[in-house]
PDB file of C-alpha atoms in Angstrom:
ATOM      1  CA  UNK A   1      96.973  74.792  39.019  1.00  0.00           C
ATOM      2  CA  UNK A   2      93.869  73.379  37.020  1.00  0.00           C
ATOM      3  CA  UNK A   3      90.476  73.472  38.459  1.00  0.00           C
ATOM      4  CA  UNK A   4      89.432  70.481  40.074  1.00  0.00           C
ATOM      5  CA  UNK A   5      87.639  67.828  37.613  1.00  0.00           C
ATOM      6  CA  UNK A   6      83.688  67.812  38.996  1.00  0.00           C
ATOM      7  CA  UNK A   7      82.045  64.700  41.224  1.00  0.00           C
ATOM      8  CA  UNK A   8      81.613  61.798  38.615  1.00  0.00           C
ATOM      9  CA  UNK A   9      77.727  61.863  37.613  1.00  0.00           C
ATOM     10  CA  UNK A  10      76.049  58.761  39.571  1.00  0.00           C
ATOM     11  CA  UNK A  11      72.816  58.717  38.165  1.00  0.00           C
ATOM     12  CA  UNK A  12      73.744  54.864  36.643  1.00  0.00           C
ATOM     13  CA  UNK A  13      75.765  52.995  38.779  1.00  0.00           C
ATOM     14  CA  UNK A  14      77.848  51.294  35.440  1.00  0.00           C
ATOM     15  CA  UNK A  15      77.741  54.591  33.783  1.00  0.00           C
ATOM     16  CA  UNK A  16      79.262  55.814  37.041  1.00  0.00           C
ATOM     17  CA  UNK A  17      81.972  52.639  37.400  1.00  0.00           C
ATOM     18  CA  UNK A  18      82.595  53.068  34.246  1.00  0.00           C
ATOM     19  CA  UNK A  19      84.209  56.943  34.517  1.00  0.00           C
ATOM     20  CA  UNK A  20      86.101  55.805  37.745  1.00  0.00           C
ATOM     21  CA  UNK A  21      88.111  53.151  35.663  1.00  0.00           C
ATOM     22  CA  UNK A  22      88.929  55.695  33.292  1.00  0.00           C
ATOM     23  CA  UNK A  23      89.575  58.563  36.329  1.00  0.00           C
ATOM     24  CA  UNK A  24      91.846  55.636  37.477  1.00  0.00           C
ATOM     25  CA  UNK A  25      93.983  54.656  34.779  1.00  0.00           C
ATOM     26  CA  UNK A  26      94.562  58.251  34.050  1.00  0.00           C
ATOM     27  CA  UNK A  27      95.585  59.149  37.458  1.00  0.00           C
ATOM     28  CA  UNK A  28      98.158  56.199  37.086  1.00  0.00           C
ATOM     29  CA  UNK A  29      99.644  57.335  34.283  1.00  0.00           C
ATOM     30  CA  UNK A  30     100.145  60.671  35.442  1.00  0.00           C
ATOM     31  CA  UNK A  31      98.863  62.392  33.066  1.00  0.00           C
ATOM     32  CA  UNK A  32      96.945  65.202  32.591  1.00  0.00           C
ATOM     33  CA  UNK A  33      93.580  65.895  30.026  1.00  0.00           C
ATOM     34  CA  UNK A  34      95.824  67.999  27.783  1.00  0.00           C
ATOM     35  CA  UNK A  35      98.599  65.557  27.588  1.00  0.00           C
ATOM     36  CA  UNK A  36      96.314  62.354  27.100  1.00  0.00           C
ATOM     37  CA  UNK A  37      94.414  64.598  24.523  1.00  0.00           C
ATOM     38  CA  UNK A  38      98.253  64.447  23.014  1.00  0.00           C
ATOM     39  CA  UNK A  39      98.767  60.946  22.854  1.00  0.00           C
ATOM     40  CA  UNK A  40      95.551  59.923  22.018  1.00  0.00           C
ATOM     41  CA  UNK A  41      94.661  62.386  19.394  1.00  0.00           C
ATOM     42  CA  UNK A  42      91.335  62.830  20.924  1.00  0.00           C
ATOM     43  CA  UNK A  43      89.983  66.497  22.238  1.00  0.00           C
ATOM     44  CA  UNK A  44      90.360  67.092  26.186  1.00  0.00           C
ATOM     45  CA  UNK A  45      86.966  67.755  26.060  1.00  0.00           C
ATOM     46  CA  UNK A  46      85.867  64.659  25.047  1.00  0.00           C
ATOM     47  CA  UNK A  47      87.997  62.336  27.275  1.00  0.00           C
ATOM     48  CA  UNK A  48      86.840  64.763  30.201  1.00  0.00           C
ATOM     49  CA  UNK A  49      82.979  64.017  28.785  1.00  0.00           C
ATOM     50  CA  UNK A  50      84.485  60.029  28.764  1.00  0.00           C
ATOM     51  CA  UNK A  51      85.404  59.867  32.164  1.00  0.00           C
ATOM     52  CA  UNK A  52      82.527  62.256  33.705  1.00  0.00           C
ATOM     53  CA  UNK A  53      79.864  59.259  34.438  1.00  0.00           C
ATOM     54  CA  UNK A  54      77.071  61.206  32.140  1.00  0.00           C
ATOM     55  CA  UNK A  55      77.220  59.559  28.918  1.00  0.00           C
ATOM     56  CA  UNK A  56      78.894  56.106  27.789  1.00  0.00           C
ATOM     57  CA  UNK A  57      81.520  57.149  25.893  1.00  0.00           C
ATOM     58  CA  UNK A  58      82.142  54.525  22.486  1.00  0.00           C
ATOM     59  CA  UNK A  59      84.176  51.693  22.606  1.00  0.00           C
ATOM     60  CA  UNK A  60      87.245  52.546  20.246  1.00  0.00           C
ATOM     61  CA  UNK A  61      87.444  55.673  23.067  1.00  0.00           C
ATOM     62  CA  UNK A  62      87.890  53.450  26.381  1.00  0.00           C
ATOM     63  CA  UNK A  63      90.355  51.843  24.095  1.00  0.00           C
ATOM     64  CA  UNK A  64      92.421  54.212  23.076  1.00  0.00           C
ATOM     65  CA  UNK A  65      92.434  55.807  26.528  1.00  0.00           C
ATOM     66  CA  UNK A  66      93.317  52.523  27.949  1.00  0.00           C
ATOM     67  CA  UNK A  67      95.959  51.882  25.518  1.00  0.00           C
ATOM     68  CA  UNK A  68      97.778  55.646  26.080  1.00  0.00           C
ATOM     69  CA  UNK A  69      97.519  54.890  29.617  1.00  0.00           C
ATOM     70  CA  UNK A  70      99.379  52.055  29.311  1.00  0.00           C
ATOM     71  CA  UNK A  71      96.667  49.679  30.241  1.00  0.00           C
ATOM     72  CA  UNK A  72      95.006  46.463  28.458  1.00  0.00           C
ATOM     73  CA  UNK A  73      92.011  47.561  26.558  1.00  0.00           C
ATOM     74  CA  UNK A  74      90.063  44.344  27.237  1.00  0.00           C
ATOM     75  CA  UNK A  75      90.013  45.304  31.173  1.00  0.00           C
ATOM     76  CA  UNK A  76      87.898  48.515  30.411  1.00  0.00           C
ATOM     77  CA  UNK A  77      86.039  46.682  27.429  1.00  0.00           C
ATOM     78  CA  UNK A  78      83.737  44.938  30.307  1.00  0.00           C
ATOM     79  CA  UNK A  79      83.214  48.142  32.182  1.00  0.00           C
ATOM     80  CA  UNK A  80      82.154  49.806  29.201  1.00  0.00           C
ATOM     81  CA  UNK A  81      79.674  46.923  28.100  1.00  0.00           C
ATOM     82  CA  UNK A  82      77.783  46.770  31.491  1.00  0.00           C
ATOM     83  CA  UNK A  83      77.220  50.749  30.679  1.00  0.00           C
ATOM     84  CA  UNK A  84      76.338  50.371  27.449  1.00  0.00           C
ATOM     85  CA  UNK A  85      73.296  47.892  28.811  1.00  0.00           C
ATOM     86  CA  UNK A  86      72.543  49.949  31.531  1.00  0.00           C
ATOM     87  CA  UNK A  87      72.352  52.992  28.845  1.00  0.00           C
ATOM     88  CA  UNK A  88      70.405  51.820  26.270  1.00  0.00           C
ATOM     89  CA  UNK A  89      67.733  49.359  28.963  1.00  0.00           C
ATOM     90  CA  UNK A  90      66.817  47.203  26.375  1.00  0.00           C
ATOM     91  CA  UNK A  91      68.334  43.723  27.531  1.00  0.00           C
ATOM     92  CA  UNK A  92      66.715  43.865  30.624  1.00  0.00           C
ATOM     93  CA  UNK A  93      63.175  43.700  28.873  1.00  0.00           C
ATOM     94  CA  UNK A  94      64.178  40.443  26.875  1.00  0.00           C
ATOM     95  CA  UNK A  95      64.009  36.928  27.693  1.00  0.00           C
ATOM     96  CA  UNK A  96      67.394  35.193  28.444  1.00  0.00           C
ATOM     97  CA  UNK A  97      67.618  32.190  25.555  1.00  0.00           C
ATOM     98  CA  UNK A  98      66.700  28.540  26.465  1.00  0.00           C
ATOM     99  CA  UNK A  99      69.682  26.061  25.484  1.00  0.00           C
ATOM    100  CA  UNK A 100      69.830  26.100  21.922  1.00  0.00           C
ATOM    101  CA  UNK A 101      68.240  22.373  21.538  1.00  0.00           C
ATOM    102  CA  UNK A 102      64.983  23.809  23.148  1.00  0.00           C
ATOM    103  CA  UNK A 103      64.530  26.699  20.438  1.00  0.00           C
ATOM    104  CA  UNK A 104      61.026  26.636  19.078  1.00  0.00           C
ATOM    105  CA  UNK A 105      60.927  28.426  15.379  1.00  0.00           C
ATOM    106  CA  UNK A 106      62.112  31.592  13.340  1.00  0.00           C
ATOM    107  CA  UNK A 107      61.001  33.996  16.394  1.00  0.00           C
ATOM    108  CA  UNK A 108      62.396  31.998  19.547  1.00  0.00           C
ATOM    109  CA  UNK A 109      65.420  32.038  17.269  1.00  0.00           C
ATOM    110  CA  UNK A 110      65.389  35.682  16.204  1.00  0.00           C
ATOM    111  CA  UNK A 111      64.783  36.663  19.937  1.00  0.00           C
ATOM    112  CA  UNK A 112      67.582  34.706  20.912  1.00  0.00           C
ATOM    113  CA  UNK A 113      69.907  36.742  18.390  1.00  0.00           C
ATOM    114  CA  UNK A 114      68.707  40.049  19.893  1.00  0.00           C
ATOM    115  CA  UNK A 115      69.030  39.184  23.207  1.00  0.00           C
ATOM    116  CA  UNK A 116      72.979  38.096  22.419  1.00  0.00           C
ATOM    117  CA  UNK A 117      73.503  41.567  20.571  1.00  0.00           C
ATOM    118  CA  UNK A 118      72.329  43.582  23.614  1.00  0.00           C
ATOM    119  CA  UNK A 119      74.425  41.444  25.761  1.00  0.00           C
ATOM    120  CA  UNK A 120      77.310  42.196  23.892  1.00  0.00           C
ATOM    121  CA  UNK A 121      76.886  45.756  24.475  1.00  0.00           C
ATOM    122  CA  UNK A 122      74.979  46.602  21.035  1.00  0.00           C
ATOM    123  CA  UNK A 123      78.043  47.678  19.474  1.00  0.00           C
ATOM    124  CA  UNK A 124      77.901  49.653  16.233  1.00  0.00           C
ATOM    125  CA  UNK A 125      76.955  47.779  13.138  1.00  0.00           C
ATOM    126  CA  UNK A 126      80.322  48.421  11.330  1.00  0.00           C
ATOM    127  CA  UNK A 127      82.295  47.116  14.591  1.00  0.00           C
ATOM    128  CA  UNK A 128      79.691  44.238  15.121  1.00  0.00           C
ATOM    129  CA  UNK A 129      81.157  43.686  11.162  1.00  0.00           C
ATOM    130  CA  UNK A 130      84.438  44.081  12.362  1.00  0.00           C
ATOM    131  CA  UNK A 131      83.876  41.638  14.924  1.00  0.00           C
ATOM    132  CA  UNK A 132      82.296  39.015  12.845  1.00  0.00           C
ATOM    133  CA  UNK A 133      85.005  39.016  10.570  1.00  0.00           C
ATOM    134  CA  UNK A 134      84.440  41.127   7.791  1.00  0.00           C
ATOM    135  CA  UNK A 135      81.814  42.818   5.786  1.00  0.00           C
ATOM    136  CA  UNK A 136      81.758  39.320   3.396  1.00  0.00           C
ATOM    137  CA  UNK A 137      80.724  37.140   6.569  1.00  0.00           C
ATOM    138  CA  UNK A 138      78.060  39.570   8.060  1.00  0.00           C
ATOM    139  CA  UNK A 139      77.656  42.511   5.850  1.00  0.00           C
ATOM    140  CA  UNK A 140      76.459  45.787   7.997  1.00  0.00           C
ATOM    141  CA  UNK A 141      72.760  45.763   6.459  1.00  0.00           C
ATOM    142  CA  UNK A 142      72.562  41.681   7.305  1.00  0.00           C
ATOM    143  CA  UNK A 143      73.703  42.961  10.842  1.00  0.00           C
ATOM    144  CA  UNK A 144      70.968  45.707  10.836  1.00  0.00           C
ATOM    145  CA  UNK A 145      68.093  43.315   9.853  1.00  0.00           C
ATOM    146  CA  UNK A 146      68.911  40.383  12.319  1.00  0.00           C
ATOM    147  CA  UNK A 147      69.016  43.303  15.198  1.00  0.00           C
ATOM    148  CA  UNK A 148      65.846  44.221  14.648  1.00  0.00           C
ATOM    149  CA  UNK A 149      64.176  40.805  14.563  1.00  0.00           C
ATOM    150  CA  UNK A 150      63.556  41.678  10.268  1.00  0.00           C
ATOM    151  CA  UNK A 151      65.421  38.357   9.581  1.00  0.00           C
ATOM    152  CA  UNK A 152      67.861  35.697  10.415  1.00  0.00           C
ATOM    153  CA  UNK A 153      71.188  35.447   9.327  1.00  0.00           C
ATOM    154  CA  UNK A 154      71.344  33.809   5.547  1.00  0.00           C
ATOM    155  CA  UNK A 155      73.826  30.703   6.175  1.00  0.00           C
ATOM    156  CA  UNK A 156      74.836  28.738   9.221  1.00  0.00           C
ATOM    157  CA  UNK A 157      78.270  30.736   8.324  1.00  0.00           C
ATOM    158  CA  UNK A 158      76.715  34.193   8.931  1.00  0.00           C
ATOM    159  CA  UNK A 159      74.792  32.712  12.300  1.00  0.00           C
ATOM    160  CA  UNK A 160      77.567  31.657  13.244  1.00  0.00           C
ATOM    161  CA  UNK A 161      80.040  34.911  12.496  1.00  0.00           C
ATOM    162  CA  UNK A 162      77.157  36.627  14.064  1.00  0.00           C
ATOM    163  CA  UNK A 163      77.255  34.792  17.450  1.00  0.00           C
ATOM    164  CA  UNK A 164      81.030  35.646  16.982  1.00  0.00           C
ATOM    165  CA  UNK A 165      81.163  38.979  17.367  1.00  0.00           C
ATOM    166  CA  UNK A 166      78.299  38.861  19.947  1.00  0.00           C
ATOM    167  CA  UNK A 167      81.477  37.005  21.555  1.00  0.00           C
ATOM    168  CA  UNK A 168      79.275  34.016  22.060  1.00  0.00           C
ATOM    169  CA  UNK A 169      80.904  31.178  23.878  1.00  0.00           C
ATOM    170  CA  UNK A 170      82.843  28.818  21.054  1.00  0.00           C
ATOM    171  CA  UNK A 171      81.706  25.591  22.445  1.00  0.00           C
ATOM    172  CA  UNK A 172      77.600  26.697  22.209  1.00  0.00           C
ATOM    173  CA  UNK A 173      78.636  27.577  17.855  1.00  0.00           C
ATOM    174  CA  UNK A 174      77.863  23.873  16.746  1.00  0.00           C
ATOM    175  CA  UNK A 175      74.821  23.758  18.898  1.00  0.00           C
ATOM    176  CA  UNK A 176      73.647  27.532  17.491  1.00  0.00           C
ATOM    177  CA  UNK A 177      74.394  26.230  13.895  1.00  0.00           C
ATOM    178  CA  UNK A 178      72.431  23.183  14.120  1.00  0.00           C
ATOM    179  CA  UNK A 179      69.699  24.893  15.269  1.00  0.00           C
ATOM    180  CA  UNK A 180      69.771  27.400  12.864  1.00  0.00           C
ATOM    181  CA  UNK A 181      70.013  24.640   9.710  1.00  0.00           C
ATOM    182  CA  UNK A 182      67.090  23.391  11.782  1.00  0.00           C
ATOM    183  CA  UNK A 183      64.037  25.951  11.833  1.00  0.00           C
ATOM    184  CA  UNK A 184      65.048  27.157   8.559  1.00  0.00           C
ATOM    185  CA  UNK A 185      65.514  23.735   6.620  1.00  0.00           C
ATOM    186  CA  UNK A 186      62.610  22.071   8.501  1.00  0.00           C
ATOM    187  CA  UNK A 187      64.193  19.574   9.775  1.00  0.00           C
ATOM    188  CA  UNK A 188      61.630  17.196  12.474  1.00  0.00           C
ATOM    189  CA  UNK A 189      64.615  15.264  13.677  1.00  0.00           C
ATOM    190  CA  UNK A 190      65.446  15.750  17.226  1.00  0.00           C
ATOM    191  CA  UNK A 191      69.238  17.003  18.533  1.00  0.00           C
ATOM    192  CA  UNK A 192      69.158  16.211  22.353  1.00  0.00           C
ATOM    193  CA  UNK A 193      71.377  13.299  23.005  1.00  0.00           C
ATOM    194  CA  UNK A 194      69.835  10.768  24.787  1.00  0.00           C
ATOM    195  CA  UNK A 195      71.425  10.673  28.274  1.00  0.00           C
ATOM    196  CA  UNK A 196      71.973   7.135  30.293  1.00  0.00           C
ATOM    197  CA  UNK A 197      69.069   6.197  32.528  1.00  0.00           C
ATOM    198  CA  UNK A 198      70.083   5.770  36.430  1.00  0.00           C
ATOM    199  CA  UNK A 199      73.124   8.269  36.410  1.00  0.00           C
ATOM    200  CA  UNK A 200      73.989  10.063  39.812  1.00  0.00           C
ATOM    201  CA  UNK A 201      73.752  13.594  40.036  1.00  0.00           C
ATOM    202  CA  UNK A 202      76.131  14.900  42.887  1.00  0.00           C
ATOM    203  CA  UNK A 203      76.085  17.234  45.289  1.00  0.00           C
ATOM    204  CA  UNK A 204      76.815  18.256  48.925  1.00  0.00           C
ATOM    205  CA  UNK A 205      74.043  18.165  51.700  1.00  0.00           C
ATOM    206  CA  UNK A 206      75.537  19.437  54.828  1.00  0.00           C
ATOM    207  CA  UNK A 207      78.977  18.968  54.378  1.00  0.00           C
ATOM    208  CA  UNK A 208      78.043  15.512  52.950  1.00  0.00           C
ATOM    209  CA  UNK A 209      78.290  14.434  49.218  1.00  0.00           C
ATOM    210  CA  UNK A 210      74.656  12.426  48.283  1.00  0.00           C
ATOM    211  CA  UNK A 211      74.074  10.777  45.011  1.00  0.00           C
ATOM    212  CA  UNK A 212      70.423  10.890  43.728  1.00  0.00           C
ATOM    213  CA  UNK A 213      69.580   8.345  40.805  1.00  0.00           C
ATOM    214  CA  UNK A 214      68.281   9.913  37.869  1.00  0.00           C
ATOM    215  CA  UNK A 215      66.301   8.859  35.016  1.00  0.00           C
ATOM    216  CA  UNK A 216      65.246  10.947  31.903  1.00  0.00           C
ATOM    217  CA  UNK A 217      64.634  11.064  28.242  1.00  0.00           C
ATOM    218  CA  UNK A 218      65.496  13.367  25.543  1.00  0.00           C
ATOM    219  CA  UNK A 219      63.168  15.867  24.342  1.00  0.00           C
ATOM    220  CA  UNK A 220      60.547  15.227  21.241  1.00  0.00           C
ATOM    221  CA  UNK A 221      61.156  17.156  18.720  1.00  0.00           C
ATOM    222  CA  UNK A 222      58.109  17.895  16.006  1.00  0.00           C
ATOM    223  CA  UNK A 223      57.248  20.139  13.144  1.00  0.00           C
ATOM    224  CA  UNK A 224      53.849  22.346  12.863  1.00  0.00           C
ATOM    225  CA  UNK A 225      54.078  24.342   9.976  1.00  0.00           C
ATOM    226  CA  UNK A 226      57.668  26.623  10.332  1.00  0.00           C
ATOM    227  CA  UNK A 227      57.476  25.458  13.663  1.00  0.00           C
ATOM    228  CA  UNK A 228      59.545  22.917  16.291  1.00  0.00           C
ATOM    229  CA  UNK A 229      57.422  22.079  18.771  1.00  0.00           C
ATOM    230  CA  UNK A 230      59.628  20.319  21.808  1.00  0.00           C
ATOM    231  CA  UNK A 231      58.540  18.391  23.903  1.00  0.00           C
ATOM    232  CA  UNK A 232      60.181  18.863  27.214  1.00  0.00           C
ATOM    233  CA  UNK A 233      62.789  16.176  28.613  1.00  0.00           C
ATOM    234  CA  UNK A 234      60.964  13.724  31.185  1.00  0.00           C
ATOM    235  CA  UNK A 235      62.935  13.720  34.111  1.00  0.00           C
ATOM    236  CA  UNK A 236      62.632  11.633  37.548  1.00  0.00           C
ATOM    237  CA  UNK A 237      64.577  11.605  40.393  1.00  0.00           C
ATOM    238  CA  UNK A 238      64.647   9.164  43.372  1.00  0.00           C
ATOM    239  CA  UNK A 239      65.966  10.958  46.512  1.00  0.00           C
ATOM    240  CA  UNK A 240      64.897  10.517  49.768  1.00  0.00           C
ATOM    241  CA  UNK A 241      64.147  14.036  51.381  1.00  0.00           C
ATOM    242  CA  UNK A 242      62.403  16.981  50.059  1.00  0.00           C
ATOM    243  CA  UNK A 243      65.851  18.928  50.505  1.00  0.00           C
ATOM    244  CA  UNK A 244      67.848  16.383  48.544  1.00  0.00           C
ATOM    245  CA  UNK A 245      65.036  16.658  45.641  1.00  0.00           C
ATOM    246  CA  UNK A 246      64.793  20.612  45.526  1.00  0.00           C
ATOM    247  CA  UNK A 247      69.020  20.505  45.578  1.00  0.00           C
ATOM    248  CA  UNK A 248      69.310  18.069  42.622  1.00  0.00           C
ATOM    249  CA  UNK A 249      66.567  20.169  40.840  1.00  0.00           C
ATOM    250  CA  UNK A 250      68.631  22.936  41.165  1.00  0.00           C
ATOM    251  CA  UNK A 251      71.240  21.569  39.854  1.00  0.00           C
ATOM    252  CA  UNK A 252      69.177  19.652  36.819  1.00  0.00           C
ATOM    253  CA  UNK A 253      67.882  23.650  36.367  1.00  0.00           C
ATOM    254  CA  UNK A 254      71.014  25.042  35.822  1.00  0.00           C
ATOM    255  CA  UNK A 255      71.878  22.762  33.021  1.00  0.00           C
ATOM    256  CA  UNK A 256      68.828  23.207  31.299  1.00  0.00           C
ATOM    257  CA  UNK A 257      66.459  21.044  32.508  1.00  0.00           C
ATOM    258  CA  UNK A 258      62.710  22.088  33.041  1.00  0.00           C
ATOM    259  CA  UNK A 259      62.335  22.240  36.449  1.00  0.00           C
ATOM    260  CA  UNK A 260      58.700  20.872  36.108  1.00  0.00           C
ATOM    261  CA  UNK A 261      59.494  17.963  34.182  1.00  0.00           C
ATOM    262  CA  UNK A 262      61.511  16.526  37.177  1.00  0.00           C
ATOM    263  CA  UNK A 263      59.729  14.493  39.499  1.00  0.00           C
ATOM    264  CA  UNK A 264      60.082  11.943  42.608  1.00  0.00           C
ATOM    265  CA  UNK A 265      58.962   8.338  42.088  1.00  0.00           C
ATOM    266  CA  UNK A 266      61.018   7.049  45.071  1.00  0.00           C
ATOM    267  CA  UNK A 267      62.527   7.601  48.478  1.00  0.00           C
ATOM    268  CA  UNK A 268      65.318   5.827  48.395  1.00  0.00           C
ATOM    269  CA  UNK A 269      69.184   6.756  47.318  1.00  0.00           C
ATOM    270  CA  UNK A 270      71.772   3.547  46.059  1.00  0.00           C
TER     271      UNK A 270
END
């Protein structure tokens, strides 16, 4: 009888989930180190260091643990990612991006690129390659410098392969591109749609649904040097308690809207 595997190392909580999932899926699949070292051609020392909560292992390893195990790799891909931030620390010192229409210039924009990479995980540079497609849509030293804030991508096509293997939502990849073709073309024209004045925002007070009229404008959009410079969205609502008001600027918040540009003018709802 083998000796018993040691406590998992709790030190980082994700680090920690992270070796459970992989204790898990092992235990499943009945198998022990020696025969998943078999099947997966990897050392039983290093799926024992995998699974032992005190380093992440890489990504192609969850994999192909997951994969002998009879499991879907993409169910362990999202433990391993929230270990891989916890790890390396570094996304939880950036700003999260504004909206792509309220990027301000090469540096909002090269943040913005960062802060998707570490939210990804930081995979290598040859997988992020992988990822993006191949070396001829994001070559591994393009990768390097636009992870390190030394430059943006060259083309909307390599932005947008970028925010691709980032595994950046598809419907956000116009918005990303025009902003891109933007700051780097110097472009002064505005992309915020303008929005219908006196629309309802809904949304439940009590158990009740209340409407809240709603007037704003789109954003100004102006160039200073390599510069946008926008000009928050005026917003104003007309609601008729201070509790309707802070729940429709909640909502107006989570869609991107300034929460200081909204304002009461009335105090009555149609």
């Amino acid at each position: 009888m083998g000796r018993p595997e040691l406590p998992v190392d709790e030190t980082v909580r994700e680090r920690a989930l992270l070796a459970k999932a992989l204790r898990r899926i092992r235990r499943k699949a009945r198998l022990s180190y020696d025969e998943l070292a078999a099947k997966t051609g990897l050392s039983a020392a290093t799926l024992k260091r995998a699974a032992s909560g005190k380093t992440v292992p890489s990504e192609d390893t969850v994999k192909t643990i997951a994969t002998a195990c009879g499991q879907d790799p993409e169910i362990l891909h999202w433990y391993w990612r929230d270990a891989r931030i916890a790890d390396r620390g570094r996304l939880a010192q950036l700003r999260k991006p504004a909206l792509p229409q309220f990027i301000n210039g090469r540096r909002e924009l090269s943040a913005a690129l960062e802060y998707f990479y570490e939210d990804a995980g930081a995979p290598p540079l040859r997988r992020l390659t992988e990822l993006a497609g191949g070396a001829h849509l994001l070559p591994v030293s393009s990768a390097a410098r636009i992870v390190s804030r030394q430059a943006l991508p060259a083309s909307r096509q390599q932005m947008i392969a970028f925010l691709t293997a980032c595994g950046h939502p598809g419907h956000l990849m116009g918005l990303w591109g025009d902003a891109f073709e933007e700051i780097t073309r110097g472009s002064d024209v505005g992309r915020m749609p303008s929005v219908i004045d006196g629309s309802y925002v809904p949304y439940e007070q009590g158990g009740r649904p209340v409407r809240v009229a709603l007037q704003y404008m789109p954003p100004v959009v102006e160039r200073r040097g390599d510069r946008r410079m926008v000009t928050p969205p005026e917003g104003w609502l007309i609601s008729s308690t201070e509790l309707e008001r802070r729940g429709a600027t909640r909502l107006l918040s989570t869609e991107g809207w300034p929460v200081g540009t909204i304002e009461v003018i009335g105090n009555s709802i149609s």
